[in-house]
């Protein structure tokens, strides 16, 4: 059997065989660390030292000293997770002779500036978008020198928050970055812009029901079914019939308070949102394991009218190991109402959602399919000052990174999938000939960054081709300018 690179629940296995469970084919990445400046902006702070920042690099396709550099601006998690779920970037590198680097965001994965103390106060204070961007700018500059790549144009790429960072890199460091591919980057909604408040992170009932019904004719029974399930839960809760709730949802403990019911509603809402976001046409191991078309797996259509959804199994029991669902360990409420995940990475994301990144998303049961759950700026403030001793600064991201006023920027692709709950928080219409929106009708959350797959819809194949052509043009223009 062939030895390949494997990945198993956030742990990279350097060499294993095709028989290892949950393997993913990975390109030939080397894992490296860079001595990185802790605090780029304050020469006197507690962060006057350095920390080890992880990155992955492969030169297997690189035309040495000449080919471009494709630099992934890592986001809120272990960098391997992104490298192994962004195969398009290595495919593109093979096509264009590029060096590929995946950088890990500070405070995530193994790039913890203060080890296990990183989430203490004040150590956590060096977790900002600006520090992360400066890390990437320094890393690109140093690696170019080290690798004799001074003349090589750099293209940044990223998905979701990583896509936001790609946009910011291009507008903050255009001296270093020639262009950016921002896939599914909600740069508007996270800056408090647009109408994200209207629909819970865009988990639009109509789109969701299309996912269940295989793009067949829209069936109004679907909306009733999903809303009806939440309605039933809340009727049982009002009747204090907690035993029936426990058995209906296979909960480990009998809920007993309105707080428990609120938590259950949050856990269910999170499950639906995750499935919609990760509704890829084949099974994946990204943010947990998902079957192909998870929404359809979770929601069966019976007699073409009656619809029954059991999202908890698909999202929380993908290992098949759970005998019951523990309300408080599977889902943790945080400053991101769509969920922060679990473990250290979730602390970091919670802190970011408490500072620069605004996610006051609410569900209302009118424009979305979830029970009304508020998350006001006031609630956010209360939570954040209690949890992290910080007061969020609404509007800062918009000031710092231009909000929707991007007209003077250039060379950015904003790609979005119409199925993605996050899509409408991003740029959906081209803003100029070099600020290009690409919409992928059958795409979930940054499907375009994933490696080619036989199950890919035509629209993502077309999008990738267009992205590839635009990037090649940017590289060519950058080379011309520097010669
Ligand atoms: C730098 O950090 C060390 C160790 O935390 C501290 O002793 C020193 O005073 C700091 N220097 C400055 C200039 O802040
Ligand atoms: C988890 O999945 C396994 C395998 O499908 C199943 O036997 C078990 O009942 C599930 N757990 C819950 C709580 O539903
Ligand atoms: C959601 O709205 C419907 C009417 O559109 C209503 O019948 C139902 O009770 C609401 N559900 C919840 C959980 O508030």
Coordinates of C-alpha atoms and ligand atoms in Angstrom, one line a residue:
X1 CA 0.0 0.0 0.0
X2 CA 1.0 3.5 -0.8
X3 CA 2.3 5.7 2.1
X4 CA 0.4 9.0 2.1
X5 CA -0.1 11.9 4.4
X6 CA -3.0 11.5 6.8
X7 CA -5.1 13.6 9.0
X8 CA -7.2 12.3 11.9
X9 CA -9.3 14.6 14.0
X10 CA -7.0 17.6 14.1
X11 CA -4.0 15.4 14.4
X12 CA -1.7 15.2 11.5
X13 CA -0.2 11.7 10.9
X14 CA 3.0 12.1 8.9
X15 CA 2.8 8.8 7.1
X16 CA 0.0 6.3 7.1
X17 CA -1.6 4.0 4.5
X18 CA -4.8 4.1 2.6
X19 CA -6.2 1.8 5.2
X20 CA -5.9 4.4 8.0
X21 CA -9.4 5.7 8.7
X22 CA -10.4 9.2 7.7
X23 CA -7.3 9.7 5.6
X24 CA -7.2 12.5 3.1
X25 CA -4.7 12.8 0.3
X26 CA -2.4 15.6 1.1
X27 CA 0.3 17.3 -1.0
X28 CA 3.8 17.0 0.2
X29 CA 3.8 19.7 2.8
X30 CA 6.7 20.3 5.1
X31 CA 5.9 21.6 8.6
X32 CA 8.1 24.5 9.7
X33 CA 8.2 27.3 12.3
X34 CA 9.2 30.9 12.0
X35 CA 10.5 33.0 14.9
X36 CA 7.9 35.7 14.9
X37 CA 7.7 39.0 16.6
X38 CA 5.1 38.9 19.4
X39 CA 4.0 42.5 19.3
X40 CA 4.4 44.3 16.1
X41 CA 3.1 47.6 17.4
X42 CA 4.4 48.2 20.9
X43 CA 8.1 48.1 21.6
X44 CA 7.5 48.2 25.4
X45 CA 4.8 45.6 25.9
X46 CA 4.8 42.3 27.7
X47 CA 5.1 40.9 24.2
X48 CA 8.6 42.1 23.5
X49 CA 9.8 38.6 22.7
X50 CA 9.1 36.2 19.9
X51 CA 7.0 33.1 19.4
X52 CA 7.1 30.1 17.1
X53 CA 4.6 30.5 14.3
X54 CA 3.8 27.4 12.3
X55 CA 3.6 27.2 8.5
X56 CA 3.4 24.5 5.9
X57 CA 5.3 24.8 2.7
X58 CA 5.7 22.8 -0.5
X59 CA 7.9 23.6 -3.4
X60 CA 7.0 20.5 -5.4
X61 CA 5.5 22.6 -8.2
X62 CA 7.6 25.7 -7.9
X63 CA 9.6 27.1 -10.7
X64 CA 12.4 28.0 -8.4
X65 CA 13.1 31.7 -8.0
X66 CA 10.6 32.6 -10.7
X67 CA 7.2 31.1 -10.1
X68 CA 4.7 32.9 -8.0
X69 CA 4.0 32.3 -4.3
X70 CA 0.5 31.3 -3.2
X71 CA 0.1 32.2 0.4
X72 CA -2.8 31.0 2.4
X73 CA -3.8 33.4 5.2
X74 CA -4.6 31.0 7.9
X75 CA -7.8 31.4 9.9
X76 CA -9.4 30.2 13.1
X77 CA -8.0 26.7 13.5
X78 CA -5.2 24.2 13.0
X79 CA -3.4 25.1 9.7
X80 CA -3.4 21.5 8.6
X81 CA -7.2 21.6 8.5
X82 CA -7.1 24.3 5.9
X83 CA -4.2 22.9 3.9
X84 CA -6.0 19.5 3.6
X85 CA -9.3 21.1 2.6
X86 CA -8.0 23.6 0.1
X87 CA -6.7 21.3 -2.6
X88 CA -7.6 23.9 -5.3
X89 CA -4.6 25.9 -4.2
X90 CA -2.1 23.1 -4.9
X91 CA -3.8 22.3 -8.1
X92 CA -3.4 25.9 -9.1
X93 CA 0.2 25.8 -8.0
X94 CA 0.9 22.8 -10.2
X95 CA -0.7 24.7 -13.2
X96 CA 1.2 27.9 -12.6
X97 CA 4.5 26.7 -11.1
X98 CA 3.9 28.2 -7.7
X99 CA 5.4 27.8 -4.3
X100 CA 2.7 27.1 -1.7
X101 CA 2.7 28.3 1.9
X102 CA -0.1 27.8 4.4
X103 CA 0.5 30.1 7.4
X104 CA -1.1 29.4 10.8
X105 CA -2.9 32.3 12.5
X106 CA -1.4 33.3 15.9
X107 CA -3.3 31.8 18.9
X108 CA -4.6 28.8 16.9
X109 CA -3.3 25.3 16.4
X110 CA 0.3 25.1 17.4
X111 CA 1.0 28.8 17.1
X112 CA 0.3 29.7 20.7
X113 CA 2.4 32.7 21.7
X114 CA 2.4 31.9 25.4
X115 CA 1.7 28.1 25.3
X116 CA -1.2 27.1 27.5
X117 CA -1.2 30.5 29.2
X118 CA -2.1 32.2 25.9
X119 CA -5.7 32.6 26.9
X120 CA -5.0 34.3 30.2
X121 CA -5.5 38.0 30.6
X122 CA -3.5 40.0 29.5
X123 CA -1.6 37.4 27.4
X124 CA -4.6 37.0 25.1
X125 CA -4.4 40.7 24.2
X126 CA -1.9 40.2 21.4
X127 CA -4.6 38.4 19.5
X128 CA -5.8 40.9 17.0
X129 CA -6.4 41.0 13.2
X130 CA -3.7 43.6 12.8
X131 CA -1.1 41.5 14.6
X132 CA -2.0 38.5 12.5
X133 CA -1.7 40.5 9.2
X134 CA 1.7 41.8 10.4
X135 CA 2.8 38.2 11.1
X136 CA 1.9 37.3 7.5
X137 CA 3.7 40.4 6.1
X138 CA 6.8 39.6 8.0
X139 CA 6.6 35.9 7.2
X140 CA 6.3 36.5 3.4
X141 CA 9.2 39.0 3.5
X142 CA 11.5 36.7 5.5
X143 CA 10.7 33.6 3.5
X144 CA 11.2 35.3 0.2
X145 CA 14.7 36.3 1.3
X146 CA 15.5 32.9 2.7
X147 CA 14.3 31.1 -0.5
X148 CA 15.7 33.5 -3.0
X149 CA 12.2 34.4 -4.1
X150 CA 12.5 38.2 -4.0
X151 CA 11.2 38.6 -7.6
X152 CA 8.2 36.2 -7.1
X153 CA 4.8 37.8 -7.0
X154 CA 2.7 36.9 -4.0
X155 CA -1.0 36.0 -4.2
X156 CA -2.9 35.5 -1.0
X157 CA -5.8 33.1 -0.7
X158 CA -8.2 32.3 2.1
X159 CA -11.6 31.0 2.9
X160 CA -14.1 32.5 5.3
X161 CA -12.3 34.5 8.0
X162 CA -9.1 33.5 6.1
X163 CA -10.7 35.1 3.1
X164 CA -11.3 38.3 5.0
X165 CA -7.6 38.3 6.0
X166 CA -6.7 37.9 2.3
X167 CA -8.7 41.0 1.5
X168 CA -7.1 42.9 4.3
X169 CA -3.6 41.8 3.3
X170 CA -4.1 43.2 -0.2
X171 CA -5.4 46.5 1.1
X172 CA -3.0 46.9 3.9
X173 CA 0.2 45.5 2.3
X174 CA -0.2 46.0 -1.5
X175 CA 3.6 46.4 -1.5
X176 CA 3.9 42.7 -0.6
X177 CA 0.7 41.2 -2.1
X178 CA -0.2 41.4 -5.8
X179 CA -3.7 40.0 -5.5
X180 CA -6.2 38.2 -3.3
X181 CA -8.7 35.4 -3.7
X182 CA -11.2 35.7 -0.9
X183 CA -13.5 32.7 -0.8
X184 CA -16.8 33.0 1.2
X185 CA -15.4 36.0 3.1
X186 CA -18.2 37.8 5.0
X187 CA -16.4 41.1 5.2
X188 CA -19.6 43.1 5.3
X189 CA -21.6 41.3 8.0
X190 CA -18.6 41.0 10.3
X191 CA -18.1 44.7 10.1
X192 CA -21.7 45.3 11.1
X193 CA -22.8 46.1 7.6
X194 CA -25.5 44.7 5.4
X195 CA -28.7 43.0 6.6
X196 CA -27.2 40.1 8.4
X197 CA -29.6 40.8 11.3
X198 CA -32.5 39.9 9.0
X199 CA -31.7 36.3 8.6
X200 CA -29.7 34.2 11.0
X201 CA -26.4 34.2 9.2
X202 CA -28.4 33.8 6.0
X203 CA -29.7 30.3 6.8
X204 CA -32.6 31.0 4.6
X205 CA -35.5 28.7 4.8
X206 CA -36.0 28.6 1.1
X207 CA -32.4 27.7 0.3
X208 CA -32.4 25.1 3.1
X209 CA -35.5 23.5 1.8
X210 CA -34.0 23.4 -1.7
X211 CA -31.1 21.5 -0.1
X212 CA -33.5 18.9 1.4
X213 CA -35.5 18.5 -1.7
X214 CA -32.7 18.1 -4.2
X215 CA -33.4 21.3 -6.1
X216 CA -36.9 20.0 -7.0
X217 CA -39.8 22.3 -6.9
X218 CA -40.0 24.3 -3.7
X219 CA -42.3 22.6 -1.3
X220 CA -43.9 24.8 1.4
X221 CA -44.4 21.8 3.7
X222 CA -40.6 22.0 4.3
X223 CA -40.7 25.3 6.1
X224 CA -43.6 24.1 8.2
X225 CA -41.8 21.0 9.1
X226 CA -38.6 22.6 10.3
X227 CA -40.4 25.4 12.1
X228 CA -42.9 22.9 13.5
X229 CA -40.1 20.9 15.1
X230 CA -38.9 24.0 17.0
X231 CA -42.5 24.8 17.8
X232 CA -43.1 21.4 19.3
X233 CA -40.0 21.6 21.4
X234 CA -41.1 25.0 22.8
X235 CA -44.6 23.8 23.5
X236 CA -43.2 20.8 25.4
X237 CA -41.0 23.3 27.3
X238 CA -43.9 25.5 28.2
X239 CA -45.7 22.4 29.5
X240 CA -42.6 21.6 31.4
X241 CA -42.7 18.1 29.8
X242 CA -39.0 17.8 30.2
X243 CA -38.9 14.0 30.1
X244 CA -40.4 13.9 26.6
X245 CA -37.9 16.5 25.5
X246 CA -35.1 14.4 26.9
X247 CA -36.2 11.2 25.0
X248 CA -37.1 13.0 21.8
X249 CA -33.6 14.5 21.6
X250 CA -31.7 11.6 23.3
X251 CA -30.3 14.0 25.9
X252 CA -28.0 12.6 28.6
X253 CA -29.7 14.6 31.4
X254 CA -33.3 15.7 31.7
X255 CA -33.5 19.4 31.0
X256 CA -35.0 21.3 33.9
X257 CA -34.8 25.0 33.4
X258 CA -35.5 27.6 30.6
X259 CA -31.7 27.9 30.4
X260 CA -31.4 24.3 29.4
X261 CA -34.1 24.8 26.7
X262 CA -32.3 27.9 25.4
X263 CA -29.1 25.8 25.2
X264 CA -30.9 23.0 23.4
X265 CA -32.3 25.5 20.9
X266 CA -28.8 26.9 20.4
X267 CA -27.4 23.4 19.9
X268 CA -30.0 22.6 17.3
X269 CA -29.7 25.9 15.5
X270 CA -25.9 25.4 15.4
X271 CA -26.4 21.9 13.9
X272 CA -28.6 23.2 11.1
X273 CA -26.2 26.1 10.3
X274 CA -23.2 23.7 10.2
X275 CA -25.0 21.4 7.8
X276 CA -26.0 24.2 5.5
X277 CA -22.5 25.6 5.5
X278 CA -20.8 22.3 4.8
X279 CA -23.4 20.9 2.3
X280 CA -20.7 19.6 0.0
X281 CA -21.6 17.0 -2.7
X282 CA -19.2 14.4 -1.2
X283 CA -18.2 13.4 2.3
X284 CA -15.6 15.7 4.0
X285 CA -13.5 15.9 7.1
X286 CA -13.5 19.6 7.7
X287 CA -14.8 21.0 11.0
X288 CA -15.7 17.5 11.9
X289 CA -16.9 14.7 9.6
X290 CA -19.8 15.2 7.3
X291 CA -21.5 12.8 4.8
X292 CA -22.1 14.0 1.3
X293 CA -25.1 16.3 1.2
X294 CA -25.5 16.4 5.0
X295 CA -28.8 18.3 4.9
X296 CA -30.4 15.6 2.8
X297 CA -29.0 12.9 5.1
X298 CA -30.4 14.7 8.2
X299 CA -33.8 15.6 6.7
X300 CA -35.7 12.8 5.0
X301 CA -38.6 13.6 2.7
X302 CA -41.4 11.2 3.3
X303 CA -44.2 10.9 0.8
X304 CA -42.7 14.0 -0.8
X305 CA -44.6 16.1 1.7
X306 CA -43.7 15.2 5.2
X307 CA -40.2 16.2 6.3
X308 CA -38.4 15.0 9.3
X309 CA -35.0 16.5 10.3
X310 CA -32.6 14.9 12.8
X311 CA -29.6 17.2 12.5
X312 CA -28.0 16.3 15.8
X313 CA -26.8 12.9 14.6
X314 CA -25.1 14.2 11.5
X315 CA -23.3 17.1 13.3
X316 CA -22.6 15.8 16.8
X317 CA -22.5 12.0 16.4
X318 CA -20.5 11.6 13.2
X319 CA -18.2 9.1 15.0
X320 CA -21.3 7.0 15.9
X321 CA -19.9 6.7 19.5
X322 CA -22.4 8.8 21.4
X323 CA -25.0 7.1 23.5
X324 CA -26.7 10.4 24.3
X325 CA -26.2 14.1 23.7
X326 CA -24.7 16.2 26.5
X327 CA -26.2 19.7 26.1
X328 CA -23.3 21.7 27.5
X329 CA -20.3 19.8 26.2
X330 CA -21.3 19.5 22.6
X331 CA -22.0 23.1 22.0
X332 CA -20.8 26.1 24.0
X333 CA -22.4 29.4 23.8
X334 CA -20.0 32.2 23.0
X335 CA -19.7 35.6 21.3
X336 CA -20.4 34.0 17.9
X337 CA -24.0 32.9 17.9
X338 CA -23.1 30.5 15.1
X339 CA -20.8 28.7 17.5
X340 CA -17.1 28.8 18.3
X341 CA -16.4 25.1 18.4
X342 CA -14.5 23.5 21.2
X343 CA -11.0 23.6 22.8
X344 CA -8.3 26.3 22.6
X345 CA -9.2 27.4 19.1
X346 CA -12.7 28.2 20.3
X347 CA -11.3 30.4 23.1
X348 CA -9.3 32.4 20.5
X349 CA -12.3 32.8 18.2
X350 CA -14.5 33.8 21.1
X351 CA -12.0 36.5 22.0
X352 CA -11.9 37.8 18.4
X353 CA -15.7 37.8 18.4
X354 CA -15.5 39.9 21.6
X355 CA -13.2 42.5 20.2
X356 CA -12.9 43.3 16.5
X357 CA -15.2 40.9 14.7
X358 CA -18.9 41.6 15.0
X359 CA -21.3 38.8 14.9
X360 CA -24.5 40.0 16.5
X361 CA -26.5 37.6 14.4
X362 CA -30.0 36.9 15.7
X363 CA -32.7 34.4 14.6
X364 CA -36.3 35.6 14.5
X365 CA -38.5 32.8 13.0
X366 CA -39.7 35.2 10.3
X367 CA -36.9 35.6 7.8
X368 CA -35.2 32.4 9.1
X369 CA -36.4 29.0 10.2
X370 CA -35.2 29.2 13.8
X371 CA -36.8 30.2 17.1
X372 CA -36.3 33.8 18.0
X373 CA -33.0 34.1 19.9
X374 CA -31.6 37.6 20.3
X375 CA -28.0 38.6 20.5
X376 CA -27.8 42.4 20.8
X377 CA -24.8 44.6 21.0
X378 CA -25.7 45.0 24.7
X379 CA -25.7 41.2 25.3
X380 CA -22.4 40.9 23.5
X381 CA -20.9 43.7 25.7
X382 CA -22.1 42.0 28.9
X383 CA -20.8 38.6 27.9
X384 CA -17.4 39.9 26.7
X385 CA -16.7 42.0 29.7
X386 CA -17.5 39.1 32.0
X387 CA -15.6 36.5 30.0
X388 CA -12.6 38.4 28.7
X389 CA -12.6 41.7 30.5
X390 CA -13.0 43.6 27.2
X391 CA -15.6 45.8 25.7
X392 CA -16.2 45.2 22.0
X393 CA -15.6 48.1 19.7
X394 CA -18.4 48.1 17.0
X395 CA -17.4 49.9 13.9
X396 CA -13.7 49.4 14.3
X397 CA -13.3 46.7 11.6
X398 CA -15.2 49.0 9.2
X399 CA -12.9 51.9 10.0
X400 CA -9.7 49.8 9.9
X401 CA -10.4 47.7 6.8
X402 CA -12.7 50.0 4.7
X403 CA -16.0 48.3 5.2
X404 CA -17.9 48.4 1.9
X405 CA -16.0 51.4 0.7
X406 CA -13.5 49.4 -1.3
X407 CA -13.5 51.4 -4.6
X408 CA -9.8 52.4 -4.4
X409 CA -8.7 48.8 -3.8
X410 CA -7.8 46.4 -6.6
X411 CA -7.0 42.8 -7.6
X412 CA -9.4 41.0 -5.3
X413 CA -11.7 38.2 -6.2
X414 CA -14.7 37.7 -3.9
X415 CA -16.2 34.3 -4.5
X416 CA -19.4 33.0 -2.8
X417 CA -21.6 30.0 -3.0
X418 CA -25.4 30.6 -3.1
X419 CA -26.0 27.7 -0.7
X420 CA -23.7 29.1 1.9
X421 CA -25.4 30.8 4.9
X422 CA -22.5 33.3 5.0
X423 CA -22.7 34.3 1.4
X424 CA -24.8 37.4 1.8
X425 CA -22.4 38.8 4.3
X426 CA -19.9 39.2 1.6
X427 CA -19.4 41.0 -1.7
X428 CA -21.8 39.6 -4.3
X429 CA -21.4 42.2 -7.1
X430 CA -18.2 43.2 -8.8
X431 CA -17.2 46.7 -7.7
X432 CA -14.7 47.4 -10.5
X433 CA -12.9 45.6 -13.3
X434 CA -10.4 44.4 -10.7
X435 CA -12.7 43.8 -7.7
X436 CA -14.5 40.8 -9.1
X437 CA -17.4 38.9 -7.6
X438 CA -17.8 35.3 -8.6
X439 CA -21.0 33.6 -7.5
X440 CA -21.3 29.8 -7.5
X441 CA -25.0 28.9 -7.6
X442 CA -24.5 25.3 -6.4
X443 CA -21.7 26.1 -3.9
X444 CA -21.6 25.7 -0.2
X445 CA -19.0 27.4 2.1
X446 CA -15.8 28.0 -0.1
X447 CA -16.4 24.9 -2.2
X448 CA -14.1 26.5 -4.8
X449 CA -11.1 26.2 -2.6
X450 CA -11.5 22.4 -2.3
X451 CA -9.7 20.0 -4.5
X452 CA -11.5 18.9 -7.8
X453 CA -13.9 16.1 -7.2
X454 CA -16.0 14.1 -9.7
X455 CA -19.1 15.2 -7.8
X456 CA -18.3 18.9 -8.4
X457 CA -21.2 20.9 -9.9
X458 CA -20.4 22.6 -13.2
X459 CA -20.6 26.0 -11.6
X460 CA -17.6 25.5 -9.3
X461 CA -15.5 24.1 -12.2
X462 CA -16.3 27.3 -14.2
X463 CA -15.5 29.5 -11.1
X464 CA -12.1 27.8 -10.5
X465 CA -11.2 28.3 -14.1
X466 CA -12.0 31.9 -14.0
X467 CA -10.1 32.4 -10.7
X468 CA -7.1 30.6 -12.2
X469 CA -7.1 32.9 -15.3
X470 CA -7.4 36.1 -13.2
X471 CA -4.6 35.1 -10.9
X472 CA -2.4 34.2 -13.8
X473 CA -3.0 37.8 -15.2
X474 CA -2.1 39.4 -11.8
X475 CA 1.1 37.4 -11.6
X476 CA 2.0 38.4 -15.2
X477 CA 1.3 42.1 -14.5
X478 CA 3.2 42.1 -11.2
X479 CA 6.2 40.5 -12.9
X480 CA 6.1 43.1 -15.7
X481 CA 6.0 45.9 -13.1
X482 CA 9.0 44.7 -11.1
X483 CA 11.2 44.0 -14.1
Ligands
LIG1 C1 10.7 42.6 27.9 O1 10.2 41.4 28.5 C2 10.9 41.0 29.7 C3 10.3 39.7 30.1 O2 8.9 39.7 30.2 C4 10.9 42.1 30.7 O3 11.7 41.7 31.9 C5 11.4 43.4 30.2 O4 11.3 44.4 31.1 C6 10.6 43.8 28.9 N1 11.3 44.9 28.2 C7 10.5 46.0 27.8 C8 11.3 47.0 27.2 O5 9.3 46.0 28.0
LIG2 C1 -24.9 7.6 17.4 O1 -24.7 6.9 16.3 C2 -24.7 5.4 16.5 C3 -24.4 4.7 15.2 O2 -25.3 5.2 14.2 C4 -26.1 5.1 17.1 O3 -26.1 3.7 17.3 C5 -26.4 5.9 18.3 O4 -27.7 5.6 18.8 C6 -26.2 7.4 18.1 N1 -26.4 8.1 19.3 C7 -27.4 8.9 19.6 C8 -27.4 9.6 20.9 O5 -28.4 9.0 18.8
LIG3 C1 -42.7 30.6 14.3 O1 -43.6 31.3 13.5 C2 -44.8 30.6 13.3 C3 -45.7 31.4 12.4 O2 -45.0 31.8 11.2 C4 -45.5 30.3 14.6 O3 -46.7 29.5 14.3 C5 -44.6 29.5 15.5 O4 -45.2 29.4 16.8 C6 -43.2 30.2 15.7 N1 -42.3 29.4 16.4 C7 -41.6 29.8 17.4 C8 -40.7 28.8 18.0 O5 -41.7 30.9 17.9

